[in-house]
Short mmCIF file of C-alpha atoms in Angstrom, two decimals:
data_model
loop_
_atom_site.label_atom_id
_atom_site.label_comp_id
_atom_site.label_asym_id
_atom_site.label_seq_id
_atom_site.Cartn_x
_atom_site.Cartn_y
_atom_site.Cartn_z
CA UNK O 381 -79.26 -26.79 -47.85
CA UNK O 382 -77.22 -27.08 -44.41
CA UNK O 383 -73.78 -25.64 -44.04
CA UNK O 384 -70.90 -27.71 -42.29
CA UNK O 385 -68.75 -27.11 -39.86
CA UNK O 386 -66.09 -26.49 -42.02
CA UNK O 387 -67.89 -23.54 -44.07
CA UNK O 388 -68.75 -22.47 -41.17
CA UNK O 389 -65.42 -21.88 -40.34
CA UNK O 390 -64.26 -20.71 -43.09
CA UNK O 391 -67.23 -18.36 -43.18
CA UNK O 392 -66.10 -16.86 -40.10
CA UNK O 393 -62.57 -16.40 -40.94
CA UNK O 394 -63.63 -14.68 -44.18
CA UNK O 395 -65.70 -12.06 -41.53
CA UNK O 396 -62.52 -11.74 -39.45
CA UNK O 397 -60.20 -11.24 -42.43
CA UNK O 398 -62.51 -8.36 -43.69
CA UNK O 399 -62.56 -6.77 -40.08
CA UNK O 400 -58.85 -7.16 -40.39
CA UNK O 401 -58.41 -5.61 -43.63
CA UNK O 402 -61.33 -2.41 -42.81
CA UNK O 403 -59.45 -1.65 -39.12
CA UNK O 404 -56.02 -1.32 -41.02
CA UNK O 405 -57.54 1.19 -43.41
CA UNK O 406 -59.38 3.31 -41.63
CA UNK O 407 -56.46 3.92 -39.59
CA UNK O 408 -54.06 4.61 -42.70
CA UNK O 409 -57.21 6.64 -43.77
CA UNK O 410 -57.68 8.76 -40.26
CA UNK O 411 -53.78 8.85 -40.27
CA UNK O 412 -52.13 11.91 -41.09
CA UNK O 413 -51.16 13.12 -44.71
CA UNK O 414 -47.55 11.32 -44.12
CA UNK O 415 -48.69 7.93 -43.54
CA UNK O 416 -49.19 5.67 -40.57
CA UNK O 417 -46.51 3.44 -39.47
CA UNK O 418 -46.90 -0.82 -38.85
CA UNK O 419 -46.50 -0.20 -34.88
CA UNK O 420 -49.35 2.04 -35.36
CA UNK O 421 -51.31 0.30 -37.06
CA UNK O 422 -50.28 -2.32 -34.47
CA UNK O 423 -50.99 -0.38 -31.40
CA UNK O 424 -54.64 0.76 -32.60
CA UNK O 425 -55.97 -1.83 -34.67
CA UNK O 426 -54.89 -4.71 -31.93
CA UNK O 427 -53.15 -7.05 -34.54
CA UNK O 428 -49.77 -8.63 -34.31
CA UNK O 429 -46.63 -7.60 -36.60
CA UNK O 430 -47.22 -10.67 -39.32
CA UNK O 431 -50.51 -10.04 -39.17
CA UNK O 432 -50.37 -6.41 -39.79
CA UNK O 433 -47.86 -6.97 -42.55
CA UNK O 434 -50.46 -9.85 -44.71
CA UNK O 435 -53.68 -7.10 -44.76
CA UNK O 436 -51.38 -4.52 -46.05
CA UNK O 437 -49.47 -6.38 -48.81
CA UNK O 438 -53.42 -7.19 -50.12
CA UNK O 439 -54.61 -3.62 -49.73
CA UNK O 440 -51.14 -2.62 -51.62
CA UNK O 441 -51.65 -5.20 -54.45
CA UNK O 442 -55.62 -3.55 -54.73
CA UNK O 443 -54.20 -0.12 -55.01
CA UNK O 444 -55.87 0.83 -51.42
CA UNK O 445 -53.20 1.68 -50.01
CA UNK O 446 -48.96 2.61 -51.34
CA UNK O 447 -45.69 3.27 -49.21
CA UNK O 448 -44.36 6.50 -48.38
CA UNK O 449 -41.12 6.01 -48.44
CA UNK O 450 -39.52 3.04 -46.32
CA UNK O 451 -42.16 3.39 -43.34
CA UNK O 452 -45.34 4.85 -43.67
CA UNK O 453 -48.17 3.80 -45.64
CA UNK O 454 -50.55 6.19 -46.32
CA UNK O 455 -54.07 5.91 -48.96
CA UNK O 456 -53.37 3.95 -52.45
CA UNK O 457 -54.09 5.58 -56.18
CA UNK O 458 -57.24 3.78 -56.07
CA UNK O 459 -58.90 6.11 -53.59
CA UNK O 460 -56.80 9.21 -54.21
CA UNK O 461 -58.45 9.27 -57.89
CA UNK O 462 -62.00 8.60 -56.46
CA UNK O 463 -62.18 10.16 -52.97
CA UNK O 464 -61.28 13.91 -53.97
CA UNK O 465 -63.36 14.96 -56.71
CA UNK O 466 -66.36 13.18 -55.40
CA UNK O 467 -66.35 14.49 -52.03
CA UNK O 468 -65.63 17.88 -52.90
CA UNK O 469 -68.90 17.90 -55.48
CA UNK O 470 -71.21 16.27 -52.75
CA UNK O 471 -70.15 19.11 -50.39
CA UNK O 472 -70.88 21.73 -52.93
CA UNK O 473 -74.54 20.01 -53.60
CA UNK O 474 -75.13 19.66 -49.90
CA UNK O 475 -73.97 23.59 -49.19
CA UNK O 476 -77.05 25.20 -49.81
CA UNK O 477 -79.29 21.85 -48.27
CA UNK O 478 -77.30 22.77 -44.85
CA UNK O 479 -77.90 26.88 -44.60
CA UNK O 480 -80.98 26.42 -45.32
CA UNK O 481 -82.01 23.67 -42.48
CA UNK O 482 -79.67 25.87 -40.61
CA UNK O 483 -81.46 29.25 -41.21
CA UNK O 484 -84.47 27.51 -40.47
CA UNK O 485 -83.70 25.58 -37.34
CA UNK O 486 -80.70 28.16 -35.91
CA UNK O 487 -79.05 25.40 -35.22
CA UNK O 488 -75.97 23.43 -36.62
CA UNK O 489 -76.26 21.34 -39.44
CA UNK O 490 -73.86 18.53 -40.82
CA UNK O 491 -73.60 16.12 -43.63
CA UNK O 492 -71.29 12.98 -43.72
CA UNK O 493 -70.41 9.97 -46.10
CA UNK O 494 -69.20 6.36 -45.51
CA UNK O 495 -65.23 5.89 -45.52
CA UNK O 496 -65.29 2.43 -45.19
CA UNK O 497 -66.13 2.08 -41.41
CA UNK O 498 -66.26 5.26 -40.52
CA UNK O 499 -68.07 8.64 -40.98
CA UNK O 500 -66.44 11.54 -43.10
CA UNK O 501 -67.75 15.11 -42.23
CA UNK O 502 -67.62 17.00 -45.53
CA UNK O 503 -69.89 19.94 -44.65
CA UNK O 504 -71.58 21.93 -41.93
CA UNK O 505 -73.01 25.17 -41.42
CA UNK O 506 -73.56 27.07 -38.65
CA UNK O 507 -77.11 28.61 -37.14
CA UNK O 508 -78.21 31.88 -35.45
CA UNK O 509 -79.50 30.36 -31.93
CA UNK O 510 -77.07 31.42 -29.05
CA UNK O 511 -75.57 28.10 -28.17
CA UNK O 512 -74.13 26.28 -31.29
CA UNK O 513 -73.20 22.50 -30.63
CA UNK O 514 -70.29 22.29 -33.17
CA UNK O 515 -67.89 19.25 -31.96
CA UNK O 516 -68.09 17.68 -35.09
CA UNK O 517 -65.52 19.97 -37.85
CA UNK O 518 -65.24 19.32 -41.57
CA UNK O 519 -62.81 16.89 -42.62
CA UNK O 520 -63.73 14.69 -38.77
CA UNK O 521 -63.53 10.80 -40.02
CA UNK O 522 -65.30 8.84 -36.49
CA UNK O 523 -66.86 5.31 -36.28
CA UNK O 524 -69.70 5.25 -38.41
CA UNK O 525 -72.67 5.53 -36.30
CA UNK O 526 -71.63 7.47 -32.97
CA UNK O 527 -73.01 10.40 -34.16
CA UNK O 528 -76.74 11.64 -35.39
CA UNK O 529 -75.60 11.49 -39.62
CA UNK O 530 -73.38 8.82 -39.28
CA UNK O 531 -76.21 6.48 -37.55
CA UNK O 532 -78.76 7.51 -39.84
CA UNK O 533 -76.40 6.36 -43.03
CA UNK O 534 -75.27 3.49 -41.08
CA UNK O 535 -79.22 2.32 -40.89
CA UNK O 536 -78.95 2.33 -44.65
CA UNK O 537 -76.41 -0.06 -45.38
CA UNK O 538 -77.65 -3.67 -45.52
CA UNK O 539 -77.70 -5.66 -41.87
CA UNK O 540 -75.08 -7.93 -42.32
CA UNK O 541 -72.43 -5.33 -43.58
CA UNK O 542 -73.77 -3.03 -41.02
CA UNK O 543 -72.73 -5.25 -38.28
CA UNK O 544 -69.56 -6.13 -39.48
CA UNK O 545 -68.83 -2.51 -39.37
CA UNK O 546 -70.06 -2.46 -35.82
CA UNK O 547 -67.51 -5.32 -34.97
CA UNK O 548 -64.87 -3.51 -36.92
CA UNK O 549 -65.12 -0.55 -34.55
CA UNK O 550 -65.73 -2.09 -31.96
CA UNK O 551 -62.62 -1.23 -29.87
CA UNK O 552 -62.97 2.23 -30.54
CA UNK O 553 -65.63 3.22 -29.42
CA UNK O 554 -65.70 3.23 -25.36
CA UNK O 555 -64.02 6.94 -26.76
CA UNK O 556 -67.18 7.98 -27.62
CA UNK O 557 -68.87 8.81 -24.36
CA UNK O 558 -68.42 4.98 -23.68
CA UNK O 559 -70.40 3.84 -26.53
CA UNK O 560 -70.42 0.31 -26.83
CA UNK O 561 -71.32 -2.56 -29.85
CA UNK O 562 -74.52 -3.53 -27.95
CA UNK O 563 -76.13 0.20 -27.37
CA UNK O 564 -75.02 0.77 -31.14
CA UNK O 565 -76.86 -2.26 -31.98
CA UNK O 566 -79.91 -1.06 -29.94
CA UNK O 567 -79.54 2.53 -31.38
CA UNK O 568 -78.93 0.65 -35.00
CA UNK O 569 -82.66 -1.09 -34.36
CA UNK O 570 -84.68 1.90 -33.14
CA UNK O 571 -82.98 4.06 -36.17
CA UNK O 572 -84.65 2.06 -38.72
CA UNK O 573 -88.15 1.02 -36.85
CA UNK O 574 -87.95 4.95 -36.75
CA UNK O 575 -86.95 5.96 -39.82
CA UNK O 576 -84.76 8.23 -39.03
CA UNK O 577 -81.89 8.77 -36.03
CA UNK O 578 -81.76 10.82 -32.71
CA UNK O 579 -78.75 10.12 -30.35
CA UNK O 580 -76.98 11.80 -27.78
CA UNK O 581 -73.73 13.93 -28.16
CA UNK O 582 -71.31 10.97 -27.19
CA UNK O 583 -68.59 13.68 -26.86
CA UNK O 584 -70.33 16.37 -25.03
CA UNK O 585 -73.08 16.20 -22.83
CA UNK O 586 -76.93 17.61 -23.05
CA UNK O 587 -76.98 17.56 -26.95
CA UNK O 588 -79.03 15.76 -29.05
CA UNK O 589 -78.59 14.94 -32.90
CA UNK O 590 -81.42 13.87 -35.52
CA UNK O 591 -80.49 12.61 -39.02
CA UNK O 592 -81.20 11.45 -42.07
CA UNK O 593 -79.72 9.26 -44.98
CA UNK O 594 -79.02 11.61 -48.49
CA UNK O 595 -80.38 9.31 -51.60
CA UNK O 596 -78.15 9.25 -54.63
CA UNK O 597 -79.59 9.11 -57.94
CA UNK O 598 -80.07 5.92 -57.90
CA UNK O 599 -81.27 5.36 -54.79
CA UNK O 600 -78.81 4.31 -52.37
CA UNK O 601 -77.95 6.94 -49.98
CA UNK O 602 -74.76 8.21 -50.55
CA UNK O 603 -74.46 10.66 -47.52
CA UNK O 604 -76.40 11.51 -44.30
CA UNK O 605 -76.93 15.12 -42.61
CA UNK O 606 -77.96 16.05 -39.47
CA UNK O 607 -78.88 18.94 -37.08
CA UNK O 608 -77.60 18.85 -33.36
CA UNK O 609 -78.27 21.24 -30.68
CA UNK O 610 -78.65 21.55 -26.73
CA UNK O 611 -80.69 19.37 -25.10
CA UNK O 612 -83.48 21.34 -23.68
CA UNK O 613 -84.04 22.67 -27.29
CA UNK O 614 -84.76 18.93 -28.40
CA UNK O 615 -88.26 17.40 -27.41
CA UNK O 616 -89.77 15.01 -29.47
CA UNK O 617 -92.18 17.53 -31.30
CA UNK O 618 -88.78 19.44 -32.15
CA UNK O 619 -87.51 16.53 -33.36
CA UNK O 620 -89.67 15.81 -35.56
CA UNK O 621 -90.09 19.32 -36.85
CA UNK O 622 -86.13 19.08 -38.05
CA UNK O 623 -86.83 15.97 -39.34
CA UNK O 624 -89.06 17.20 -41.54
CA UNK O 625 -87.41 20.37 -42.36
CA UNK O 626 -84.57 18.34 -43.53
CA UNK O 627 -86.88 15.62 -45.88
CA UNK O 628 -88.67 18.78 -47.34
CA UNK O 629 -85.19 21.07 -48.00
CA UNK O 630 -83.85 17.52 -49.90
CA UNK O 631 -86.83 17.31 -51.94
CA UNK O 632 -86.85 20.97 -52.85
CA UNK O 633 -83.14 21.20 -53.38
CA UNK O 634 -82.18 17.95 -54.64
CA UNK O 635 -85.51 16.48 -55.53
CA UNK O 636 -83.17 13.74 -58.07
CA UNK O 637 -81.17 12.62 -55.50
CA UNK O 638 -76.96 13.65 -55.38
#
C-alpha cells in the first residue's frame, strides 16, 4: 500500500518530535546533579522557549524527567529507580572482562551502555604498556558512536533508530574531532559489514579504538567495550588480535550473556 502526502508528513513530524524529546534529555541527563535550566536546554539543544517547555511537560508527565525546585529539571523517578542498580551490576560483571583484556593487551580497556542517544562509560581498566590512551573516564556520557564502544553498540541497534540517533546528535558532534552525521554514517556501515568497530580517537590524535557489542541474556547487546591505544601499536593484525581477545574473554567470563 502507498503512503500520502499527509502521512508522510505526519511521519516526519513524529521523527522530529522524538529528536526533540531525546536532545532535551540527554542534556538534563549529561547535566549536572542540580538540574539543567530551560535556557540551557535552549542554548544546546537549538529549540525555542515554547518549544522547550511542550517536550518537557511530556517527559514530566512519563516520569523521565521532575523539577528541582522552581528552575532546574534534572532525571525523573522513572530512571532514578532503573538507571542505578543496573548500571552499577553491569560494571561489576564487566570488571573482571576488562583486566583481563587489559592484562592481556597492556592497553586500556572500556565498556559503555546506551543512555538514550548517547554513550555511558561505566568501567575501564587500565594496562601495563608505557603510553595509556585514557580520555574516556567512568561516568563520561558522549554521542553514541564517536568513540570505539559506543560505535560498536550503536551498530547493534536497529537502522532506523540508529539514524535517528545520528540526527539527534547531530549538532554535537563537530566537538568530536569534527565528526560529522555523514562520516558517522560511513563509520556506522563499515562497523557492521565488519563486524566489529575501529575508529580514530576523535579527541586526541594517533589513537585508535576497536570494539565490540556485550550480548545480554537474551540476546540484545546491552553494553559495548573496547580497547584503545596509540596508533603505531594498532595495525590491522593487532586489531584483530584484540578483537578476538575480547570475543574469547566474553565467552569465558560471561559465556550467558550479562
Amino acid at each position: 500500500m502507498g503512503t500520502t502526502g499527509e502521512d508522510a508528513t505526519l511521519g516526519d513530524e513524529g521523527v522530529r518530535a522524538l529528536q526533540r524529546g531525546l536532545a532535551v534529555l540527554d542534556c538534563i541527563l549529561g547535566g549536572p546533579r542540580t538540574g539543567v535550566r530551560v535556557v540551557e536546554l535552549m542554548r544546546s539543544c537549538e529549540l525555542g522557549r515554547a518549544t522547550v517547555y511542550r517536550v518537557l511537560a511530556t517527559l514530566i508527565a512519563c516520569g523521565y524527567v521532575a523539577r528541582n525546585g522552581r528552575f532546574h529539571y534534572v532525571r525523573g523517578a522513572r530512571l532514578e529507580a532503573s538507571a542505578a542498580a543496573p548500571v552499577d551490576n553491569l560494571a561489576s560483571r564487566l570488571g573482571p572482562v576488562l583486566q583481563r583484556i587489559s592484562e592481556i593487551t597492556e592497553d586500556a580497556a572500556f565498556a559503555v551502555v546506551r543512555e538514550g542517544t548517547q554513550s555511558h562509560c561505566i568501567a575501564r581498566h587500565i594496562g601495563t604498556f608505557p603510553v595509556q590512551v585514557l580520555t574516556v573516564q567512568v561516568g563520561r556520557r558522549q554521542p553514541l558512536g564517536v568513540g570505539a564502544a559506543g560505535l560498536a553498540l550503536l551498530a547493534s541497534i536497529a537502522p532506523e533508530e540508529a539514524g535517528v540517533i545520528i540526527d539527534a546528535n547531530a549538532a554535537a558532534l563537530a566537538a568530536y574531532g569534527g565528526m560529522t552525521s555523514k562520516r558517522l554514517h560511513l563509520l556506522l556501515k563499515a562497523t557492521r559489514e565488519r563486524g566489529w568497530s575501529v575508529v580514530g580517537n576523535h579527541v586526541v590524535d594517533d589513537t585508535l579504538g576497536v570494539g565490540i557489542p556485550v550480548p545480554g541474556s537474551g540476546g540484545q547487546s546491552v553494553a559495548a567495550i573496547s580497547v584503545a591505544a596509540p596508533l603505531q601499536r594498532m595495525s590491522q593484525a593487532r586489531q584483530h588480535f584484540i578483537v578476538n581477545t575480547m570475543r574469547s574473554t566474553l565467552k569465558a567470563l560471561v559465556p550467558k550473556g550479562l
